[in-house]
């Protein structure tokens, strides 16, 4: 059988009850703050912002990597343009712009 005798004085028991009530009140206050709609919305917003920041950061890294790879195709290790690659691309771009301009002129005329 368990020992049910309590050797505390009534004042000690009252102090223990008071302390436990204070701890319980603090816990209830914390729960109230956590389940408050403003707290829930704020937490949700913070998570969304964190996810967006993470996604934007990853996208930036991927774009930066792609730009570096493309740049590597047109610039050598010393930073000089690789004319054998730049000139054909420039001619192609001029040709595409010219075709677009001709198409636009034909539709207007």
PDB file of C-alpha atoms in Angstrom:
ATOM      1  CA  UNK A   1       0.000   0.000   0.000  1.00  0.00           C
ATOM      2  CA  UNK A   2       1.160   3.538  -0.763  1.00  0.00           C
ATOM      3  CA  UNK A   3       2.001   5.897   2.037  1.00  0.00           C
ATOM      4  CA  UNK A   4      -0.702   8.592   2.097  1.00  0.00           C
ATOM      5  CA  UNK A   5       0.683  10.565   4.995  1.00  0.00           C
ATOM      6  CA  UNK A   6       1.686  14.152   4.222  1.00  0.00           C
ATOM      7  CA  UNK A   7       4.292  15.693   6.467  1.00  0.00           C
ATOM      8  CA  UNK A   8       3.815  19.205   5.117  1.00  0.00           C
ATOM      9  CA  UNK A   9       2.239  21.896   7.195  1.00  0.00           C
ATOM     10  CA  UNK A  10      -0.990  23.545   6.056  1.00  0.00           C
ATOM     11  CA  UNK A  11       1.006  26.675   5.158  1.00  0.00           C
ATOM     12  CA  UNK A  12       3.329  24.599   2.952  1.00  0.00           C
ATOM     13  CA  UNK A  13       0.360  22.922   1.270  1.00  0.00           C
ATOM     14  CA  UNK A  14      -1.258  26.320   0.627  1.00  0.00           C
ATOM     15  CA  UNK A  15       2.020  27.687  -0.784  1.00  0.00           C
ATOM     16  CA  UNK A  16       2.324  24.644  -3.065  1.00  0.00           C
ATOM     17  CA  UNK A  17      -1.257  25.083  -4.281  1.00  0.00           C
ATOM     18  CA  UNK A  18      -0.624  28.790  -4.908  1.00  0.00           C
ATOM     19  CA  UNK A  19       2.568  28.029  -6.867  1.00  0.00           C
ATOM     20  CA  UNK A  20       0.790  25.384  -8.965  1.00  0.00           C
ATOM     21  CA  UNK A  21      -2.073  27.792  -9.704  1.00  0.00           C
ATOM     22  CA  UNK A  22       0.431  30.405 -10.918  1.00  0.00           C
ATOM     23  CA  UNK A  23       2.159  27.865 -13.169  1.00  0.00           C
ATOM     24  CA  UNK A  24      -1.219  26.724 -14.505  1.00  0.00           C
ATOM     25  CA  UNK A  25      -2.269  30.347 -15.156  1.00  0.00           C
ATOM     26  CA  UNK A  26       0.969  30.985 -17.085  1.00  0.00           C
ATOM     27  CA  UNK A  27       0.411  27.828 -19.134  1.00  0.00           C
ATOM     28  CA  UNK A  28      -3.162  28.850 -19.932  1.00  0.00           C
ATOM     29  CA  UNK A  29      -1.968  32.320 -20.956  1.00  0.00           C
ATOM     30  CA  UNK A  30       0.622  30.775 -23.300  1.00  0.00           C
ATOM     31  CA  UNK A  31      -2.018  28.506 -24.826  1.00  0.00           C
ATOM     32  CA  UNK A  32      -4.330  31.491 -25.251  1.00  0.00           C
ATOM     33  CA  UNK A  33      -1.638  33.399 -27.122  1.00  0.00           C
ATOM     34  CA  UNK A  34      -0.798  30.408 -29.332  1.00  0.00           C
ATOM     35  CA  UNK A  35      -4.402  29.777 -30.393  1.00  0.00           C
ATOM     36  CA  UNK A  36      -5.294  33.441 -30.828  1.00  0.00           C
ATOM     37  CA  UNK A  37      -6.311  34.111 -34.466  1.00  0.00           C
ATOM     38  CA  UNK A  38      -3.755  36.923 -34.852  1.00  0.00           C
ATOM     39  CA  UNK A  39      -0.974  34.596 -33.686  1.00  0.00           C
ATOM     40  CA  UNK A  40      -2.090  31.840 -36.046  1.00  0.00           C
ATOM     41  CA  UNK A  41      -2.281  34.275 -38.974  1.00  0.00           C
ATOM     42  CA  UNK A  42       1.094  35.773 -38.069  1.00  0.00           C
ATOM     43  CA  UNK A  43       2.697  32.339 -37.902  1.00  0.00           C
ATOM     44  CA  UNK A  44       1.151  31.372 -41.242  1.00  0.00           C
ATOM     45  CA  UNK A  45       2.391  34.602 -42.847  1.00  0.00           C
ATOM     46  CA  UNK A  46       5.870  34.013 -41.475  1.00  0.00           C
ATOM     47  CA  UNK A  47       5.913  30.485 -42.912  1.00  0.00           C
ATOM     48  CA  UNK A  48       4.730  31.732 -46.322  1.00  0.00           C
ATOM     49  CA  UNK A  49       7.368  34.477 -46.369  1.00  0.00           C
ATOM     50  CA  UNK A  50      10.058  31.996 -45.360  1.00  0.00           C
ATOM     51  CA  UNK A  51       8.971  29.607 -48.129  1.00  0.00           C
ATOM     52  CA  UNK A  52       8.923  32.420 -50.693  1.00  0.00           C
ATOM     53  CA  UNK A  53      12.359  33.606 -49.579  1.00  0.00           C
ATOM     54  CA  UNK A  54      13.674  30.059 -49.854  1.00  0.00           C
ATOM     55  CA  UNK A  55      12.127  29.565 -53.299  1.00  0.00           C
ATOM     56  CA  UNK A  56      13.389  32.923 -54.563  1.00  0.00           C
ATOM     57  CA  UNK A  57      16.847  32.143 -53.205  1.00  0.00           C
ATOM     58  CA  UNK A  58      16.917  28.792 -54.985  1.00  0.00           C
ATOM     59  CA  UNK A  59      15.656  30.383 -58.199  1.00  0.00           C
ATOM     60  CA  UNK A  60      18.349  33.061 -57.959  1.00  0.00           C
ATOM     61  CA  UNK A  61      21.048  30.426 -57.561  1.00  0.00           C
ATOM     62  CA  UNK A  62      19.721  28.459 -60.539  1.00  0.00           C
ATOM     63  CA  UNK A  63      19.475  31.556 -62.756  1.00  0.00           C
ATOM     64  CA  UNK A  64      22.932  32.669 -61.700  1.00  0.00           C
ATOM     65  CA  UNK A  65      24.305  29.232 -62.544  1.00  0.00           C
ATOM     66  CA  UNK A  66      22.592  29.276 -65.959  1.00  0.00           C
ATOM     67  CA  UNK A  67      23.881  32.781 -66.735  1.00  0.00           C
ATOM     68  CA  UNK A  68      27.376  31.719 -65.743  1.00  0.00           C
ATOM     69  CA  UNK A  69      27.165  28.678 -68.012  1.00  0.00           C
ATOM     70  CA  UNK A  70      25.887  30.730 -70.966  1.00  0.00           C
ATOM     71  CA  UNK A  71      28.499  33.407 -70.329  1.00  0.00           C
ATOM     72  CA  UNK A  72      31.135  30.686 -70.339  1.00  0.00           C
ATOM     73  CA  UNK A  73      30.086  29.822 -73.869  1.00  0.00           C
ATOM     74  CA  UNK A  74      30.786  33.356 -75.121  1.00  0.00           C
ATOM     75  CA  UNK A  75      33.727  34.453 -72.948  1.00  0.00           C
ATOM     76  CA  UNK A  76      37.045  32.661 -72.506  1.00  0.00           C
ATOM     77  CA  UNK A  77      38.949  32.193 -69.243  1.00  0.00           C
ATOM     78  CA  UNK A  78      40.637  35.601 -69.634  1.00  0.00           C
ATOM     79  CA  UNK A  79      37.307  37.406 -70.061  1.00  0.00           C
ATOM     80  CA  UNK A  80      37.768  38.028 -73.799  1.00  0.00           C
ATOM     81  CA  UNK A  81      34.821  37.480 -76.138  1.00  0.00           C
ATOM     82  CA  UNK A  82      34.844  34.335 -78.236  1.00  0.00           C
ATOM     83  CA  UNK A  83      34.063  35.975 -81.554  1.00  0.00           C
ATOM     84  CA  UNK A  84      33.611  32.630 -83.296  1.00  0.00           C
ATOM     85  CA  UNK A  85      30.543  32.141 -81.073  1.00  0.00           C
ATOM     86  CA  UNK A  86      29.337  35.726 -80.595  1.00  0.00           C
ATOM     87  CA  UNK A  87      29.174  36.686 -84.284  1.00  0.00           C
ATOM     88  CA  UNK A  88      26.840  33.834 -85.387  1.00  0.00           C
ATOM     89  CA  UNK A  89      24.487  34.506 -82.466  1.00  0.00           C
ATOM     90  CA  UNK A  90      24.471  38.243 -83.209  1.00  0.00           C
ATOM     91  CA  UNK A  91      23.716  37.573 -86.889  1.00  0.00           C
ATOM     92  CA  UNK A  92      20.916  35.219 -85.918  1.00  0.00           C
ATOM     93  CA  UNK A  93      19.441  37.849 -83.589  1.00  0.00           C
ATOM     94  CA  UNK A  94      19.603  40.508 -86.315  1.00  0.00           C
ATOM     95  CA  UNK A  95      17.919  38.107 -88.727  1.00  0.00           C
ATOM     96  CA  UNK A  96      15.090  37.331 -86.301  1.00  0.00           C
ATOM     97  CA  UNK A  97      14.523  41.037 -85.609  1.00  0.00           C
ATOM     98  CA  UNK A  98      14.525  41.707 -89.362  1.00  0.00           C
ATOM     99  CA  UNK A  99      11.931  38.992 -89.997  1.00  0.00           C
ATOM    100  CA  UNK A 100       9.730  40.359 -87.231  1.00  0.00           C
ATOM    101  CA  UNK A 101      10.036  43.864 -88.683  1.00  0.00           C
ATOM    102  CA  UNK A 102       9.104  42.605 -92.167  1.00  0.00           C
ATOM    103  CA  UNK A 103       6.134  40.742 -90.795  1.00  0.00           C
ATOM    104  CA  UNK A 104       4.933  43.822 -88.977  1.00  0.00           C
ATOM    105  CA  UNK A 105       5.306  46.013 -92.087  1.00  0.00           C
ATOM    106  CA  UNK A 106       3.320  43.550 -94.246  1.00  0.00           C
ATOM    107  CA  UNK A 107       0.403  43.485 -91.812  1.00  0.00           C
ATOM    108  CA  UNK A 108       0.212  47.281 -91.642  1.00  0.00           C
ATOM    109  CA  UNK A 109       0.550  47.792 -95.417  1.00  0.00           C
TER     110      UNK A 109
END
